[in-house]
Amino acid sequence: PVAPTPGPEPRTAINATNTPGDSGAAFIIPTSGSYYLTGNVTVGGRYAIEVGATAGDVTIDLMGYTITLITSMFPVNPTTGIFATDSANRTLTIRNGVIRAQIAFSNTAVLVEGGANTVIEDVRVHGVGRGIIVPNGATVRRCDVSEVQSNDADSAGIQAGAYSTVEGCRVRGVNTTGITAHIRVGAH
């Protein structure tokens, strides 16, 4: 974990007080701003962090901490580390942490459905069913994705929409049904 800079913290901590969740997400980011994780998080059957539809410009710093995804098998409740719904004008940056699953089945590390500018950087992903999925025009850099195991035909380690940039990333151990892709650009 990375220590915060001395002095007043200009960012908002992701916790039950500042970013309370609901039955669909452990934490919900409701408005624009810079947010940071204060410790490791374990979540099952819902999103760990959801970026609300009205949140415009959002930065999430995982501060080197780990989000662990747990899937219940009966009934199957998929879990997603960080989810952002489609918002045409959103700028979203996610950085500096780890997202892993105890069981890969149906878990997704990062799912961003849309936005004007998405950047994912310095994120490590391990043992999930689907890795990092970002929309058109996104940038994914210095990410490390390993052991993607899925029954989904469209799974990939990194899947980025058209006009996206993937740089300095490493993807290994992708084992899915259908077309197996380590990095897929232009397929969102």
PDB file of C-alpha atoms in Angstrom:
ATOM      1  CA  PRO A   1       0.000   0.000   0.000  1.00  0.00           C
ATOM      2  CA  VAL A   2       1.061   3.536  -0.761  1.00  0.00           C
ATOM      3  CA  ALA A   3       1.020   6.101   2.046  1.00  0.00           C
ATOM      4  CA  PRO A   4      -1.008   9.264   1.364  1.00  0.00           C
ATOM      5  CA  THR A   5       0.728  12.599   1.024  1.00  0.00           C
ATOM      6  CA  PRO A   6       1.056  14.509   4.326  1.00  0.00           C
ATOM      7  CA  GLY A   7      -1.547  17.197   4.960  1.00  0.00           C
ATOM      8  CA  PRO A   8      -5.260  17.296   4.281  1.00  0.00           C
ATOM      9  CA  GLU A   9      -6.408  14.632   1.852  1.00  0.00           C
ATOM     10  CA  PRO A  10      -8.049  16.314  -1.184  1.00  0.00           C
ATOM     11  CA  ARG A  11      -9.539  12.993  -2.260  1.00  0.00           C
ATOM     12  CA  THR A  12     -12.473  11.022  -0.891  1.00  0.00           C
ATOM     13  CA  ALA A  13     -11.937   7.670   0.821  1.00  0.00           C
ATOM     14  CA  ILE A  14     -13.966   4.774  -0.570  1.00  0.00           C
ATOM     15  CA  ASN A  15     -15.780   3.447   2.494  1.00  0.00           C
ATOM     16  CA  ALA A  16     -19.246   2.833   3.940  1.00  0.00           C
ATOM     17  CA  THR A  17     -19.536   6.440   5.145  1.00  0.00           C
ATOM     18  CA  ASN A  18     -18.419   8.354   2.042  1.00  0.00           C
ATOM     19  CA  THR A  19     -19.511   5.962  -0.717  1.00  0.00           C
ATOM     20  CA  PRO A  20     -22.233   3.747   0.790  1.00  0.00           C
ATOM     21  CA  GLY A  21     -23.400   0.830  -1.300  1.00  0.00           C
ATOM     22  CA  ASP A  22     -26.611  -1.086  -1.758  1.00  0.00           C
ATOM     23  CA  SER A  23     -27.633  -4.642  -2.660  1.00  0.00           C
ATOM     24  CA  GLY A  24     -25.949  -4.260  -6.065  1.00  0.00           C
ATOM     25  CA  ALA A  25     -22.620  -2.729  -5.004  1.00  0.00           C
ATOM     26  CA  ALA A  26     -20.474  -2.606  -1.879  1.00  0.00           C
ATOM     27  CA  PHE A  27     -19.496   1.010  -2.659  1.00  0.00           C
ATOM     28  CA  ILE A  28     -21.090   3.517  -5.043  1.00  0.00           C
ATOM     29  CA  ILE A  29     -19.294   6.608  -6.318  1.00  0.00           C
ATOM     30  CA  PRO A  30     -22.162   9.065  -6.834  1.00  0.00           C
ATOM     31  CA  THR A  31     -20.414  12.236  -8.051  1.00  0.00           C
ATOM     32  CA  SER A  32     -17.346  13.479  -9.871  1.00  0.00           C
ATOM     33  CA  GLY A  33     -14.109  13.552  -7.906  1.00  0.00           C
ATOM     34  CA  SER A  34     -10.978  11.733  -6.925  1.00  0.00           C
ATOM     35  CA  TYR A  35     -11.439   8.637  -4.760  1.00  0.00           C
ATOM     36  CA  TYR A  36      -9.048   6.216  -3.067  1.00  0.00           C
ATOM     37  CA  LEU A  37      -9.235   2.803  -1.437  1.00  0.00           C
ATOM     38  CA  THR A  38      -8.156   2.633   2.227  1.00  0.00           C
ATOM     39  CA  GLY A  39      -7.626  -1.126   2.534  1.00  0.00           C
ATOM     40  CA  ASN A  40      -8.241  -4.505   0.952  1.00  0.00           C
ATOM     41  CA  VAL A  41     -11.837  -5.297  -0.020  1.00  0.00           C
ATOM     42  CA  THR A  42     -13.546  -8.699  -0.403  1.00  0.00           C
ATOM     43  CA  VAL A  43     -16.942  -8.833  -2.074  1.00  0.00           C
ATOM     44  CA  GLY A  44     -19.252 -11.496  -3.485  1.00  0.00           C
ATOM     45  CA  GLY A  45     -22.329 -11.496  -5.711  1.00  0.00           C
ATOM     46  CA  ARG A  46     -22.265  -7.796  -6.598  1.00  0.00           C
ATOM     47  CA  TYR A  47     -19.984  -4.972  -7.716  1.00  0.00           C
ATOM     48  CA  ALA A  48     -17.177  -4.018  -5.354  1.00  0.00           C
ATOM     49  CA  ILE A  49     -17.153  -0.430  -6.666  1.00  0.00           C
ATOM     50  CA  GLU A  50     -19.807   1.039  -8.956  1.00  0.00           C
ATOM     51  CA  VAL A  51     -19.354   4.415 -10.627  1.00  0.00           C
ATOM     52  CA  GLY A  52     -22.824   5.962 -10.655  1.00  0.00           C
ATOM     53  CA  ALA A  53     -24.425   7.126 -13.891  1.00  0.00           C
ATOM     54  CA  THR A  54     -24.293  10.799 -12.842  1.00  0.00           C
ATOM     55  CA  ALA A  55     -20.605  10.767 -11.847  1.00  0.00           C
ATOM     56  CA  GLY A  56     -18.763  12.690 -14.583  1.00  0.00           C
ATOM     57  CA  ASP A  57     -15.014  12.960 -14.051  1.00  0.00           C
ATOM     58  CA  VAL A  58     -13.832  10.206 -11.685  1.00  0.00           C
ATOM     59  CA  THR A  59     -10.399   8.972 -10.622  1.00  0.00           C
ATOM     60  CA  ILE A  60     -10.118   5.801  -8.530  1.00  0.00           C
ATOM     61  CA  ASP A  61      -6.746   5.102  -6.909  1.00  0.00           C
ATOM     62  CA  LEU A  62      -6.637   1.591  -5.482  1.00  0.00           C
ATOM     63  CA  MET A  63      -3.511   2.647  -3.516  1.00  0.00           C
ATOM     64  CA  GLY A  64      -1.881  -0.748  -4.091  1.00  0.00           C
ATOM     65  CA  TYR A  65      -4.674  -2.593  -2.268  1.00  0.00           C
ATOM     66  CA  THR A  66      -6.490  -5.723  -3.486  1.00  0.00           C
ATOM     67  CA  ILE A  67     -10.140  -6.240  -4.384  1.00  0.00           C
ATOM     68  CA  THR A  68     -10.928  -9.958  -3.965  1.00  0.00           C
ATOM     69  CA  LEU A  69     -13.981 -11.281  -5.829  1.00  0.00           C
ATOM     70  CA  ILE A  70     -15.940 -14.225  -4.468  1.00  0.00           C
ATOM     71  CA  THR A  71     -18.630 -16.022  -6.485  1.00  0.00           C
ATOM     72  CA  SER A  72     -21.340 -18.053  -4.843  1.00  0.00           C
ATOM     73  CA  MET A  73     -22.045 -21.182  -6.856  1.00  0.00           C
ATOM     74  CA  PHE A  74     -25.677 -21.927  -5.905  1.00  0.00           C
ATOM     75  CA  PRO A  75     -27.195 -19.727  -7.152  1.00  0.00           C
ATOM     76  CA  VAL A  76     -24.435 -18.263  -9.306  1.00  0.00           C
ATOM     77  CA  ASN A  77     -23.962 -14.594  -8.471  1.00  0.00           C
ATOM     78  CA  PRO A  78     -21.283 -13.000 -10.643  1.00  0.00           C
ATOM     79  CA  THR A  79     -19.030 -10.417  -9.066  1.00  0.00           C
ATOM     80  CA  THR A  80     -17.336  -7.424 -10.704  1.00  0.00           C
ATOM     81  CA  GLY A  81     -14.430  -5.501  -9.211  1.00  0.00           C
ATOM     82  CA  ILE A  82     -15.142  -2.075 -10.712  1.00  0.00           C
ATOM     83  CA  PHE A  83     -18.197  -1.311 -12.861  1.00  0.00           C
ATOM     84  CA  ALA A  84     -19.086   1.905 -14.681  1.00  0.00           C
ATOM     85  CA  THR A  85     -22.321   2.182 -16.612  1.00  0.00           C
ATOM     86  CA  ASP A  86     -22.439   3.955 -19.963  1.00  0.00           C
ATOM     87  CA  SER A  87     -22.123   7.724 -19.593  1.00  0.00           C
ATOM     88  CA  ALA A  88     -21.201   9.571 -22.783  1.00  0.00           C
ATOM     89  CA  ASN A  89     -19.368  12.464 -21.114  1.00  0.00           C
ATOM     90  CA  ARG A  90     -17.592  10.555 -18.342  1.00  0.00           C
ATOM     91  CA  THR A  91     -13.830  10.685 -17.853  1.00  0.00           C
ATOM     92  CA  LEU A  92     -12.708   7.716 -15.761  1.00  0.00           C
ATOM     93  CA  THR A  93      -9.254   6.747 -14.518  1.00  0.00           C
ATOM     94  CA  ILE A  94      -8.592   3.576 -12.498  1.00  0.00           C
ATOM     95  CA  ARG A  95      -5.075   2.963 -11.234  1.00  0.00           C
ATOM     96  CA  ASN A  96      -2.597   1.284  -8.942  1.00  0.00           C
ATOM     97  CA  GLY A  97      -4.037  -1.910  -7.482  1.00  0.00           C
ATOM     98  CA  VAL A  98      -4.918  -5.582  -7.733  1.00  0.00           C
ATOM     99  CA  ILE A  99      -8.195  -7.299  -8.594  1.00  0.00           C
ATOM    100  CA  ARG A 100      -8.279 -11.057  -8.116  1.00  0.00           C
ATOM    101  CA  ALA A 101     -10.838 -13.813  -7.780  1.00  0.00           C
ATOM    102  CA  GLN A 102     -10.952 -16.788  -5.478  1.00  0.00           C
ATOM    103  CA  ILE A 103     -12.835 -18.668  -8.211  1.00  0.00           C
ATOM    104  CA  ALA A 104     -12.661 -17.385 -11.802  1.00  0.00           C
ATOM    105  CA  PHE A 105     -16.175 -18.459 -12.775  1.00  0.00           C
ATOM    106  CA  SER A 106     -18.279 -15.463 -13.942  1.00  0.00           C
ATOM    107  CA  ASN A 107     -16.131 -12.784 -12.266  1.00  0.00           C
ATOM    108  CA  THR A 108     -15.049  -9.645 -14.141  1.00  0.00           C
ATOM    109  CA  ALA A 109     -12.205  -7.440 -12.922  1.00  0.00           C
ATOM    110  CA  VAL A 110     -13.079  -4.118 -14.626  1.00  0.00           C
ATOM    111  CA  LEU A 111     -16.133  -3.437 -16.799  1.00  0.00           C
ATOM    112  CA  VAL A 112     -16.597   0.061 -18.245  1.00  0.00           C
ATOM    113  CA  GLU A 113     -19.595   0.213 -20.564  1.00  0.00           C
ATOM    114  CA  GLY A 114     -18.933   3.619 -22.103  1.00  0.00           C
ATOM    115  CA  GLY A 115     -17.531   7.078 -21.612  1.00  0.00           C
ATOM    116  CA  ALA A 116     -15.622   9.847 -23.318  1.00  0.00           C
ATOM    117  CA  ASN A 117     -12.216   8.964 -21.896  1.00  0.00           C
ATOM    118  CA  THR A 118     -11.269   5.849 -19.927  1.00  0.00           C
ATOM    119  CA  VAL A 119      -7.759   5.157 -18.625  1.00  0.00           C
ATOM    120  CA  ILE A 120      -6.799   1.974 -16.760  1.00  0.00           C
ATOM    121  CA  GLU A 121      -3.189   1.953 -15.576  1.00  0.00           C
ATOM    122  CA  ASP A 122      -0.940  -0.067 -13.305  1.00  0.00           C
ATOM    123  CA  VAL A 123      -3.662  -2.590 -12.438  1.00  0.00           C
ATOM    124  CA  ARG A 124      -2.902  -6.279 -11.863  1.00  0.00           C
ATOM    125  CA  VAL A 125      -5.663  -8.819 -12.510  1.00  0.00           C
ATOM    126  CA  HIS A 126      -5.469 -12.491 -11.568  1.00  0.00           C
ATOM    127  CA  GLY A 127      -7.753 -15.514 -11.724  1.00  0.00           C
ATOM    128  CA  VAL A 128     -10.942 -13.922 -13.055  1.00  0.00           C
ATOM    129  CA  GLY A 129     -13.431 -15.055 -15.692  1.00  0.00           C
ATOM    130  CA  ARG A 130     -13.107 -11.799 -17.669  1.00  0.00           C
ATOM    131  CA  GLY A 131     -10.233  -9.324 -17.320  1.00  0.00           C
ATOM    132  CA  ILE A 132     -10.337  -5.623 -18.238  1.00  0.00           C
ATOM    133  CA  ILE A 133     -13.174  -4.561 -20.566  1.00  0.00           C
ATOM    134  CA  VAL A 134     -13.218  -0.931 -21.733  1.00  0.00           C
ATOM    135  CA  PRO A 135     -15.107   1.076 -24.374  1.00  0.00           C
ATOM    136  CA  ASN A 136     -14.004   2.781 -27.583  1.00  0.00           C
ATOM    137  CA  GLY A 137     -11.134   5.232 -27.303  1.00  0.00           C
ATOM    138  CA  ALA A 138      -9.833   3.868 -23.992  1.00  0.00           C
ATOM    139  CA  THR A 139      -6.214   3.624 -22.867  1.00  0.00           C
ATOM    140  CA  VAL A 140      -4.930   0.607 -20.955  1.00  0.00           C
ATOM    141  CA  ARG A 141      -1.305   0.805 -19.899  1.00  0.00           C
ATOM    142  CA  ARG A 142       1.157  -1.082 -17.715  1.00  0.00           C
ATOM    143  CA  CYS A 143      -1.465  -3.650 -16.685  1.00  0.00           C
ATOM    144  CA  ASP A 144      -0.734  -7.301 -15.922  1.00  0.00           C
ATOM    145  CA  VAL A 145      -3.519  -9.848 -16.461  1.00  0.00           C
ATOM    146  CA  SER A 146      -3.062 -13.539 -15.684  1.00  0.00           C
ATOM    147  CA  GLU A 147      -5.065 -16.761 -15.383  1.00  0.00           C
ATOM    148  CA  VAL A 148      -8.325 -15.726 -17.086  1.00  0.00           C
ATOM    149  CA  GLN A 149     -10.534 -18.834 -16.935  1.00  0.00           C
ATOM    150  CA  SER A 150     -14.025 -18.676 -18.391  1.00  0.00           C
ATOM    151  CA  ASN A 151     -16.846 -20.504 -20.125  1.00  0.00           C
ATOM    152  CA  ASP A 152     -17.793 -17.264 -21.934  1.00  0.00           C
ATOM    153  CA  ALA A 153     -16.955 -17.335 -25.641  1.00  0.00           C
ATOM    154  CA  ASP A 154     -16.106 -13.609 -25.681  1.00  0.00           C
ATOM    155  CA  SER A 155     -13.751 -13.507 -22.710  1.00  0.00           C
ATOM    156  CA  ALA A 156     -10.336 -11.907 -23.007  1.00  0.00           C
ATOM    157  CA  GLY A 157      -7.535 -10.747 -20.777  1.00  0.00           C
ATOM    158  CA  ILE A 158      -7.951  -7.181 -22.053  1.00  0.00           C
ATOM    159  CA  GLN A 159     -10.825  -6.254 -24.343  1.00  0.00           C
ATOM    160  CA  ALA A 160     -10.863  -2.681 -25.645  1.00  0.00           C
ATOM    161  CA  GLY A 161     -13.202  -0.969 -28.081  1.00  0.00           C
ATOM    162  CA  ALA A 162     -12.263   0.618 -31.391  1.00  0.00           C
ATOM    163  CA  TYR A 163      -9.641   3.387 -31.422  1.00  0.00           C
ATOM    164  CA  SER A 164      -8.254   2.227 -28.076  1.00  0.00           C
ATOM    165  CA  THR A 165      -4.605   2.046 -27.046  1.00  0.00           C
ATOM    166  CA  VAL A 166      -3.112  -0.857 -25.105  1.00  0.00           C
ATOM    167  CA  GLU A 167       0.530  -0.277 -24.189  1.00  0.00           C
ATOM    168  CA  GLY A 168       3.091  -1.900 -21.934  1.00  0.00           C
ATOM    169  CA  CYS A 169       0.641  -4.599 -20.783  1.00  0.00           C
ATOM    170  CA  ARG A 170       1.256  -8.292 -20.204  1.00  0.00           C
ATOM    171  CA  VAL A 171      -1.487 -10.909 -20.555  1.00  0.00           C
ATOM    172  CA  ARG A 172      -0.896 -14.611 -19.985  1.00  0.00           C
ATOM    173  CA  GLY A 173      -2.794 -17.759 -19.099  1.00  0.00           C
ATOM    174  CA  VAL A 174      -6.063 -17.010 -20.906  1.00  0.00           C
ATOM    175  CA  ASN A 175      -8.178 -20.166 -21.165  1.00  0.00           C
ATOM    176  CA  THR A 176     -11.718 -19.651 -22.434  1.00  0.00           C
ATOM    177  CA  THR A 177     -14.197 -21.455 -24.672  1.00  0.00           C
ATOM    178  CA  GLY A 178     -14.685 -20.151 -28.195  1.00  0.00           C
ATOM    179  CA  ILE A 179     -12.130 -17.639 -29.436  1.00  0.00           C
ATOM    180  CA  THR A 180      -9.365 -17.249 -26.879  1.00  0.00           C
ATOM    181  CA  ALA A 181      -7.921 -13.746 -26.857  1.00  0.00           C
ATOM    182  CA  HIS A 182      -5.198 -12.353 -24.689  1.00  0.00           C
ATOM    183  CA  ILE A 183      -5.728  -8.794 -25.950  1.00  0.00           C
ATOM    184  CA  ARG A 184      -8.662  -7.881 -28.211  1.00  0.00           C
ATOM    185  CA  VAL A 185      -8.947  -4.318 -29.555  1.00  0.00           C
ATOM    186  CA  GLY A 186     -11.924  -3.073 -31.548  1.00  0.00           C
ATOM    187  CA  ALA A 187     -14.263  -5.753 -30.230  1.00  0.00           C
ATOM    188  CA  HIS A 188     -16.335  -3.920 -27.611  1.00  0.00           C
TER     189      HIS A 188
END
